[in-house]
Short mmCIF file of C-alpha atoms in Angstrom, two decimals:
data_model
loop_
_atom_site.label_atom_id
_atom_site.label_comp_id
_atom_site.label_asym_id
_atom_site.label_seq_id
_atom_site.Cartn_x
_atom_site.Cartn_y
_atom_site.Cartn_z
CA UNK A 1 27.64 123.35 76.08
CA UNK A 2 31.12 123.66 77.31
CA UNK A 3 31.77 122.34 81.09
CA UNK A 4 33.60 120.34 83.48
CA UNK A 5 32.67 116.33 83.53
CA UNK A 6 33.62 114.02 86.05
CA UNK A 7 33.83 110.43 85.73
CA UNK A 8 32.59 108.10 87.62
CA UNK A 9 29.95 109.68 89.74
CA UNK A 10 30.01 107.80 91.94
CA UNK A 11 32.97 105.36 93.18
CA UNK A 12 33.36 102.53 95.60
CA UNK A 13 36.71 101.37 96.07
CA UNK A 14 38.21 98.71 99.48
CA UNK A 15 40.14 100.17 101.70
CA UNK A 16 43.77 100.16 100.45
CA UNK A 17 43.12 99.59 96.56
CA UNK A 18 44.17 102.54 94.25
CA UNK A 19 41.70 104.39 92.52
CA UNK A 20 41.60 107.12 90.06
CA UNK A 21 39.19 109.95 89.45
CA UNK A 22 38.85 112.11 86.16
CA UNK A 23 38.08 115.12 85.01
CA UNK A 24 37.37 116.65 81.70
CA UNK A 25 37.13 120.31 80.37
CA UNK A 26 36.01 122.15 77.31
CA UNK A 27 36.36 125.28 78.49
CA UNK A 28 39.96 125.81 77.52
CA UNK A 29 40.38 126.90 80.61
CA UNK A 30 44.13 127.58 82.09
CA UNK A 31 43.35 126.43 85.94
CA UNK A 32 42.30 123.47 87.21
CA UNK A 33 41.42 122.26 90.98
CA UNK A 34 40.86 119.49 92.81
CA UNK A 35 38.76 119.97 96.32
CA UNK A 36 37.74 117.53 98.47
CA UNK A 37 34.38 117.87 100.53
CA UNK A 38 32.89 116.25 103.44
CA UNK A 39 29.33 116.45 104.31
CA UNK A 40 28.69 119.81 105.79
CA UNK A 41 31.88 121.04 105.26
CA UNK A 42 33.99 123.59 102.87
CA UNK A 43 35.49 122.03 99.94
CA UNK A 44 38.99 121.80 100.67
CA UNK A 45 41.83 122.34 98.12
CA UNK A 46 43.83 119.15 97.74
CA UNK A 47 45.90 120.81 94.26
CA UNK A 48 45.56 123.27 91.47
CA UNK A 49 47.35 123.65 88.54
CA UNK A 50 48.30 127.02 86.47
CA UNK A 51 48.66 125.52 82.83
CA UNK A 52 51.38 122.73 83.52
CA UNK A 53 52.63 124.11 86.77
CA UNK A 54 51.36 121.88 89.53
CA UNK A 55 50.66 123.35 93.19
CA UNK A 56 50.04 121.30 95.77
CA UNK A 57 48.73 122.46 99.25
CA UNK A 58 50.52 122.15 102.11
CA UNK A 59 48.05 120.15 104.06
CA UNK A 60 47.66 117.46 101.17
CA UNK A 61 47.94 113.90 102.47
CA UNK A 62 51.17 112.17 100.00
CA UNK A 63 48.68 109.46 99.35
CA UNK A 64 46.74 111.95 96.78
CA UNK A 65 48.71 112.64 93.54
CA UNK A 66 47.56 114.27 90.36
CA UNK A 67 47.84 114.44 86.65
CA UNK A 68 47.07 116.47 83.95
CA UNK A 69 48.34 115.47 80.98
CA UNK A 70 46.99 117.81 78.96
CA UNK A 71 44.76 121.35 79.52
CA UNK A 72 41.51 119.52 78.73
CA UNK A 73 42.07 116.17 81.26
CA UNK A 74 43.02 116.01 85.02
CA UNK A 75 43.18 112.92 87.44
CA UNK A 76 43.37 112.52 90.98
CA UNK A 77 45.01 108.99 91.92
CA UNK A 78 43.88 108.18 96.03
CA UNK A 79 47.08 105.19 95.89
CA UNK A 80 46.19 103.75 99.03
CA UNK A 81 42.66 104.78 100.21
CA UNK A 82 41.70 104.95 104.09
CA UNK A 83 38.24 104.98 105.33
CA UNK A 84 38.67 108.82 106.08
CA UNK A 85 39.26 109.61 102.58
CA UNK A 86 35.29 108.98 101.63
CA UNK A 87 34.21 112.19 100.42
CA UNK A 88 33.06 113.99 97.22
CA UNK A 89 35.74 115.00 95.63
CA UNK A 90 34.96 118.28 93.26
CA UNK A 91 36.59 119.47 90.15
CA UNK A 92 36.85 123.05 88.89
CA UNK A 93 38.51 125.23 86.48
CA UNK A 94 38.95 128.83 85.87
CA UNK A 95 40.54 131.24 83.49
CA UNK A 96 43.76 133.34 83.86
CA UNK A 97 42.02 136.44 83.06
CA UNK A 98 42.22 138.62 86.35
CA UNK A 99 39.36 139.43 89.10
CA UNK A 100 36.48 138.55 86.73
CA UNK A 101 37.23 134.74 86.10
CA UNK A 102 34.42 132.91 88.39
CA UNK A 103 34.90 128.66 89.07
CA UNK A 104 33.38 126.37 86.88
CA UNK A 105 32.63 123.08 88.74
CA UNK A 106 31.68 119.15 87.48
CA UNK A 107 29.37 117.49 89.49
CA UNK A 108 31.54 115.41 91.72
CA UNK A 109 32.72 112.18 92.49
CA UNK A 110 31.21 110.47 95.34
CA UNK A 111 33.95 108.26 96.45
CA UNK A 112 32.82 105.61 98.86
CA UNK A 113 35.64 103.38 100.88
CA UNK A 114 34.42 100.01 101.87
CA UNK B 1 45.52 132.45 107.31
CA UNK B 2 42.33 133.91 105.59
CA UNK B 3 39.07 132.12 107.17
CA UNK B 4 35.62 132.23 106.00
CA UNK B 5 32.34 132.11 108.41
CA UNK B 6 28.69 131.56 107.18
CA UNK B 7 26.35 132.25 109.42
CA UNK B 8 23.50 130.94 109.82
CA UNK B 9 24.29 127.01 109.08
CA UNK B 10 20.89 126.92 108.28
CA UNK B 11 18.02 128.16 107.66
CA UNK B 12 14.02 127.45 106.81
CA UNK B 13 11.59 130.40 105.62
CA UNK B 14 8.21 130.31 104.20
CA UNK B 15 8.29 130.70 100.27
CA UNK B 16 7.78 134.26 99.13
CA UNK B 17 10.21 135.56 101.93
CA UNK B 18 12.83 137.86 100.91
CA UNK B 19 16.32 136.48 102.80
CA UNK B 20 19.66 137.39 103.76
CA UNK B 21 22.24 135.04 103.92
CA UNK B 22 25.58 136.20 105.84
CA UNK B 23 29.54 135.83 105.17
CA UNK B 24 32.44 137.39 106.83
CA UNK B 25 36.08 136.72 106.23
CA UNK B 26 39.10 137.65 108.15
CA UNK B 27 41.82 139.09 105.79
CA UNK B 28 39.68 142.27 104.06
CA UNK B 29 43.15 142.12 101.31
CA UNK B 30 41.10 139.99 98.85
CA UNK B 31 41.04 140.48 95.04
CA UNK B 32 37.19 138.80 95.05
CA UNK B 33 34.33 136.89 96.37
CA UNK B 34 32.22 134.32 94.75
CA UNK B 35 28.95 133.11 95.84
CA UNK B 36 27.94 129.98 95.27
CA UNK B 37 25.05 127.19 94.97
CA UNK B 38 25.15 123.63 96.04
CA UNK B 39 22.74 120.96 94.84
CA UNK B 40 22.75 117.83 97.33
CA UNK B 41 24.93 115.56 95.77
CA UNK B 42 26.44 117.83 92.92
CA UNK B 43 29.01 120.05 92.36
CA UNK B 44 29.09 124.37 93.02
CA UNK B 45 27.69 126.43 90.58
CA UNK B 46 28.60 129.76 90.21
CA UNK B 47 26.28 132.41 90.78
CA UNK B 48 27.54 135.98 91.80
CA UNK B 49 31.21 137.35 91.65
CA UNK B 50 31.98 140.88 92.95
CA UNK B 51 35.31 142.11 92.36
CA UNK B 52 37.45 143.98 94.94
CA UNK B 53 36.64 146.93 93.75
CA UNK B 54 32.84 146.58 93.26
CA UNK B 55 30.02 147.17 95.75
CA UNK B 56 27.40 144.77 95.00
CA UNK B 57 26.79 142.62 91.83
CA UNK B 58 22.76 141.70 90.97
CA UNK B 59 21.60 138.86 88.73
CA UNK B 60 17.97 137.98 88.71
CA UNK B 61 16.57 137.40 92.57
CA UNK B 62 19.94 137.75 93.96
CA UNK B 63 21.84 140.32 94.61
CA UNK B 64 25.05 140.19 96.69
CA UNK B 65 26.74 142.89 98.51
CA UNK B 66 30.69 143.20 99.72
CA UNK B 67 32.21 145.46 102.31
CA UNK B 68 35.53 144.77 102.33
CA UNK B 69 36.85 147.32 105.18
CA UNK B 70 34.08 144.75 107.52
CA UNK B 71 34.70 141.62 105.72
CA UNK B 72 31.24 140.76 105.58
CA UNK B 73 29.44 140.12 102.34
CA UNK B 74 25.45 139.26 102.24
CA UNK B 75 23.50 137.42 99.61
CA UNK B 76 20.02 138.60 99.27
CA UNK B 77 17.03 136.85 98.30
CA UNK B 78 14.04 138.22 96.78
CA UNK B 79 10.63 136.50 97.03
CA UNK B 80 11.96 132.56 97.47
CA UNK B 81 10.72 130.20 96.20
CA UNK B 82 11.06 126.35 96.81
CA UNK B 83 13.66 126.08 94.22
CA UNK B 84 16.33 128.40 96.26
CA UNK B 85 16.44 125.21 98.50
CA UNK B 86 20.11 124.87 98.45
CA UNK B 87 23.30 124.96 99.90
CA UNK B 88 25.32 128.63 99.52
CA UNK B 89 28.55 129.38 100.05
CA UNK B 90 30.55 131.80 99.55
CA UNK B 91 34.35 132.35 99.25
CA UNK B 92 36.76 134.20 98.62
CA UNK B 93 40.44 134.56 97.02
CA UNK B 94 43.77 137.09 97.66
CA UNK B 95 45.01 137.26 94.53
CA UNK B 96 44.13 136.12 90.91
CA UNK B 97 47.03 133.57 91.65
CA UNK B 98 45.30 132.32 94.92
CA UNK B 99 43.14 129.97 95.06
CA UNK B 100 39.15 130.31 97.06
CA UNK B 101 39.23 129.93 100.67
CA UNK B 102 35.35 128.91 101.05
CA UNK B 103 33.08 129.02 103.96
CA UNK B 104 30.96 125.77 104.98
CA UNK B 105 28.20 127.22 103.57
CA UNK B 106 23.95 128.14 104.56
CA UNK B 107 21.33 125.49 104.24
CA UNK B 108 18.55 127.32 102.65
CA UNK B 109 14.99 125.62 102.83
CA UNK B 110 12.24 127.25 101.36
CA UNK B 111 8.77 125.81 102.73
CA UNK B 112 5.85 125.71 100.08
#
Protein backbone atom coordinates (compact mmCIF):
# COMPACT_ATOMS: atom_id res chain seq x y z
CA UNK A 1 0.00 0.00 0.00
CA UNK A 2 1.40 3.36 -0.68
CA UNK A 3 2.07 5.67 2.58
CA UNK A 4 4.23 7.77 4.58
CA UNK A 5 6.98 5.79 6.92
CA UNK A 6 8.89 7.22 9.54
CA UNK A 7 11.99 5.98 10.90
CA UNK A 8 12.84 5.45 13.98
CA UNK A 9 9.70 5.35 16.01
CA UNK A 10 10.83 6.09 18.56
CA UNK A 11 14.18 8.17 19.41
CA UNK A 12 16.22 8.97 22.44
CA UNK A 13 18.90 11.29 21.92
CA UNK A 14 21.20 13.55 25.17
CA UNK A 15 20.63 16.77 25.37
CA UNK A 16 22.85 18.63 22.85
CA UNK A 17 23.73 15.62 20.40
CA UNK A 18 22.36 15.97 16.78
CA UNK A 19 19.85 13.76 15.63
CA UNK A 20 18.06 13.12 12.49
CA UNK A 21 14.56 11.95 11.70
CA UNK A 22 13.27 10.43 8.30
CA UNK A 23 10.61 10.20 6.32
CA UNK A 24 9.64 8.19 3.35
CA UNK A 25 6.79 8.43 0.69
CA UNK A 26 5.28 6.39 -2.06
CA UNK A 27 2.69 8.40 -2.77
CA UNK A 28 4.41 10.59 -5.31
CA UNK A 29 3.13 13.13 -3.62
CA UNK A 30 4.32 16.96 -4.40
CA UNK A 31 4.08 18.34 -0.56
CA UNK A 32 5.66 17.36 2.27
CA UNK A 33 5.43 18.60 6.13
CA UNK A 34 7.02 18.38 9.08
CA UNK A 35 4.79 19.14 12.46
CA UNK A 36 5.80 18.89 15.71
CA UNK A 37 3.29 17.82 18.57
CA UNK A 38 3.22 17.97 22.21
CA UNK A 39 0.95 15.99 24.31
CA UNK A 40 -2.43 17.54 24.14
CA UNK A 41 -1.59 19.94 21.78
CA UNK A 42 -2.05 20.87 17.84
CA UNK A 43 0.61 19.66 15.67
CA UNK A 44 2.57 22.56 14.85
CA UNK A 45 4.17 23.24 11.42
CA UNK A 46 7.94 23.39 11.77
CA UNK A 47 8.39 23.34 7.43
CA UNK A 48 6.76 22.23 4.26
CA UNK A 49 8.00 21.88 1.05
CA UNK A 50 6.17 22.44 -2.54
CA UNK A 51 8.32 20.00 -4.79
CA UNK A 52 11.94 21.45 -4.11
CA UNK A 53 10.85 24.77 -2.79
CA UNK A 54 11.43 24.78 0.94
CA UNK A 55 9.12 26.98 3.37
CA UNK A 56 9.95 27.41 6.59
CA UNK A 57 7.60 28.95 9.28
CA UNK A 58 8.25 31.88 10.87
CA UNK A 59 8.16 30.60 14.38
CA UNK A 60 10.71 27.67 13.58
CA UNK A 61 13.51 27.47 16.15
CA UNK A 62 17.16 27.73 13.68
CA UNK A 63 18.16 24.63 15.52
CA UNK A 64 15.58 22.50 13.19
CA UNK A 65 16.73 22.20 9.52
CA UNK A 66 15.40 19.98 6.80
CA UNK A 67 16.15 18.01 3.74
CA UNK A 68 14.61 16.49 1.02
CA UNK A 69 16.71 15.29 -1.34
CA UNK A 70 14.47 13.87 -3.42
CA UNK A 71 10.26 13.79 -3.71
CA UNK A 72 10.14 10.34 -2.07
CA UNK A 73 12.67 11.16 1.23
CA UNK A 74 12.58 14.07 3.79
CA UNK A 75 14.70 14.61 7.05
CA UNK A 76 14.43 16.76 9.89
CA UNK A 77 18.02 17.32 11.58
CA UNK A 78 17.25 18.73 15.61
CA UNK A 79 21.45 19.95 15.56
CA UNK A 80 21.52 20.72 19.03
CA UNK A 81 18.53 19.23 20.96
CA UNK A 82 17.10 20.94 24.29
CA UNK A 83 14.95 19.20 26.70
CA UNK A 84 11.91 21.25 25.29
CA UNK A 85 12.27 19.82 21.96
CA UNK A 86 10.81 16.17 23.22
CA UNK A 87 7.85 15.73 21.23
CA UNK A 88 6.38 13.57 18.41
CA UNK A 89 7.34 14.88 15.57
CA UNK A 90 4.71 13.98 12.51
CA UNK A 91 5.24 13.68 8.86
CA UNK A 92 2.71 14.30 6.09
CA UNK A 93 2.32 14.78 2.49
CA UNK A 94 -0.26 15.93 0.14
CA UNK A 95 -0.89 16.44 -3.52
CA UNK A 96 -0.93 19.70 -5.60
CA UNK A 97 -4.25 18.99 -6.93
CA UNK A 98 -6.57 21.86 -5.51
CA UNK A 99 -9.33 21.72 -2.56
CA UNK A 100 -9.70 17.92 -2.73
CA UNK A 101 -6.06 16.81 -1.74
CA UNK A 102 -6.55 15.54 2.09
CA UNK A 103 -2.96 14.87 4.41
CA UNK A 104 -1.49 11.69 4.46
CA UNK A 105 0.42 11.17 7.77
CA UNK A 106 3.36 8.41 9.06
CA UNK A 107 3.06 7.40 12.37
CA UNK A 108 5.50 9.61 14.14
CA UNK A 109 8.61 9.86 15.77
CA UNK A 110 8.63 9.91 19.41
CA UNK A 111 11.69 11.83 20.14
CA UNK A 112 12.76 11.59 23.74
CA UNK A 113 15.72 14.10 25.14
CA UNK A 114 17.61 12.69 28.02
CA UNK B 1 -3.89 34.86 12.16
CA UNK B 2 -6.48 32.00 11.51
CA UNK B 3 -7.10 30.00 14.95
CA UNK B 4 -8.84 26.83 15.48
CA UNK B 5 -11.00 25.88 18.80
CA UNK B 6 -12.29 22.32 19.67
CA UNK B 7 -14.57 22.21 22.07
CA UNK B 8 -15.13 19.95 24.21
CA UNK B 9 -11.35 18.76 25.16
CA UNK B 10 -12.97 15.79 26.03
CA UNK B 11 -15.41 13.76 26.20
CA UNK B 12 -16.84 10.12 27.58
CA UNK B 13 -20.33 8.63 26.32
CA UNK B 14 -21.81 5.30 26.70
CA UNK B 15 -21.31 3.11 23.46
CA UNK B 16 -24.27 3.24 21.12
CA UNK B 17 -24.56 7.12 21.62
CA UNK B 18 -24.81 9.17 18.62
CA UNK B 19 -22.17 12.38 19.25
CA UNK B 20 -21.28 15.68 18.13
CA UNK B 21 -17.98 16.85 18.26
CA UNK B 22 -17.50 20.81 17.77
CA UNK B 23 -14.91 23.14 15.74
CA UNK B 24 -14.94 26.76 15.04
CA UNK B 25 -12.29 28.81 13.34
CA UNK B 26 -11.79 32.46 13.09
CA UNK B 27 -11.02 33.48 9.43
CA UNK B 28 -14.43 31.96 7.51
CA UNK B 29 -11.88 32.75 3.97
CA UNK B 30 -10.77 29.07 3.96
CA UNK B 31 -10.45 26.88 0.81
CA UNK B 32 -11.17 23.54 3.26
CA UNK B 33 -11.43 21.64 6.40
CA UNK B 34 -10.16 18.27 7.28
CA UNK B 35 -11.17 16.17 10.07
CA UNK B 36 -9.05 14.04 11.54
CA UNK B 37 -8.28 10.84 13.87
CA UNK B 38 -5.54 10.37 16.33
CA UNK B 39 -4.43 7.00 17.69
CA UNK B 40 -2.37 7.47 21.08
CA UNK B 41 0.98 7.34 20.02
CA UNK B 42 0.51 7.47 16.11
CA UNK B 43 0.21 9.73 13.53
CA UNK B 44 -3.40 11.63 11.97
CA UNK B 45 -5.36 9.84 9.71
CA UNK B 46 -7.51 11.39 7.46
CA UNK B 47 -11.04 10.94 7.65
CA UNK B 48 -13.47 13.66 6.21
CA UNK B 49 -12.57 16.68 3.88
CA UNK B 50 -15.28 19.21 2.88
CA UNK B 51 -14.36 21.66 0.43
CA UNK B 52 -15.23 25.40 0.62
CA UNK B 53 -17.84 25.08 -1.34
CA UNK B 54 -19.53 21.92 0.07
CA UNK B 55 -22.03 21.58 2.91
CA UNK B 56 -21.35 18.44 4.59
CA UNK B 57 -19.30 15.36 3.42
CA UNK B 58 -20.57 11.61 4.91
CA UNK B 59 -18.44 8.48 5.02
CA UNK B 60 -19.69 5.54 6.97
CA UNK B 61 -20.75 6.67 10.82
CA UNK B 62 -19.47 10.07 10.28
CA UNK B 63 -20.67 12.69 8.76
CA UNK B 64 -19.22 16.23 9.05
CA UNK B 65 -20.87 19.46 8.46
CA UNK B 66 -19.22 23.14 7.56
CA UNK B 67 -20.75 26.57 7.84
CA UNK B 68 -18.39 28.75 6.77
CA UNK B 69 -20.31 32.28 7.19
CA UNK B 70 -20.18 30.83 11.40
CA UNK B 71 -16.94 29.14 11.22
CA UNK B 72 -18.09 26.26 13.00
CA UNK B 73 -17.90 22.80 11.57
CA UNK B 74 -19.35 19.56 13.61
CA UNK B 75 -18.38 15.95 13.28
CA UNK B 76 -21.18 13.63 13.95
CA UNK B 77 -21.19 10.29 15.29
CA UNK B 78 -23.63 7.67 14.76
CA UNK B 79 -24.13 4.78 17.21
CA UNK B 80 -20.27 4.68 18.85
CA UNK B 81 -18.77 2.23 19.52
CA UNK B 82 -15.57 1.56 21.66
CA UNK B 83 -13.43 1.78 18.68
CA UNK B 84 -14.27 5.73 18.01
CA UNK B 85 -12.05 6.09 21.19
CA UNK B 86 -9.77 8.59 19.75
CA UNK B 87 -8.40 11.82 19.47
CA UNK B 88 -10.21 14.26 16.58
CA UNK B 89 -9.18 17.18 15.26
CA UNK B 90 -9.96 19.13 12.88
CA UNK B 91 -8.29 21.88 10.75
CA UNK B 92 -8.36 23.86 8.37
CA UNK B 93 -6.34 25.66 5.40
CA UNK B 94 -6.71 29.30 3.27
CA UNK B 95 -5.56 28.37 0.25
CA UNK B 96 -4.39 25.16 -1.63
CA UNK B 97 -0.88 26.85 -1.09
CA UNK B 98 -1.45 27.16 2.75
CA UNK B 99 -0.74 24.89 4.90
CA UNK B 100 -3.58 23.33 7.99
CA UNK B 101 -3.94 25.45 10.91
CA UNK B 102 -5.29 22.53 13.34
CA UNK B 103 -7.19 22.69 16.51
CA UNK B 104 -5.90 20.69 19.73
CA UNK B 105 -8.30 18.33 19.14
CA UNK B 106 -11.55 16.17 21.29
CA UNK B 107 -10.76 13.19 23.41
CA UNK B 108 -13.45 10.83 22.50
CA UNK B 109 -14.03 7.79 24.97
CA UNK B 110 -16.57 5.47 24.23
CA UNK B 111 -17.55 3.30 27.46
CA UNK B 112 -18.53 -0.44 26.70
Amino acid sequence: DAMVIQNPRYQVTQFGKPVTLSCSQTLNHNVMYWYQQKSSQAPKLLFHYYDKDFNNEADTPDNFQSRRPNTSFCFLDIRSPGLGDAAMYLCATSSLTGADSPLHFGNGTRLTVT
Amino acid sequence: KQEVTQIPAALSVPEGENLVLNCSFTDSAIYNLQWFRQDPGKGLTSLLLIQSSQREQTSGRLNASLDKSSGRSTLYIAASQPGDSATYLCAVTLSGNTPLVFGKGTRLSVIA
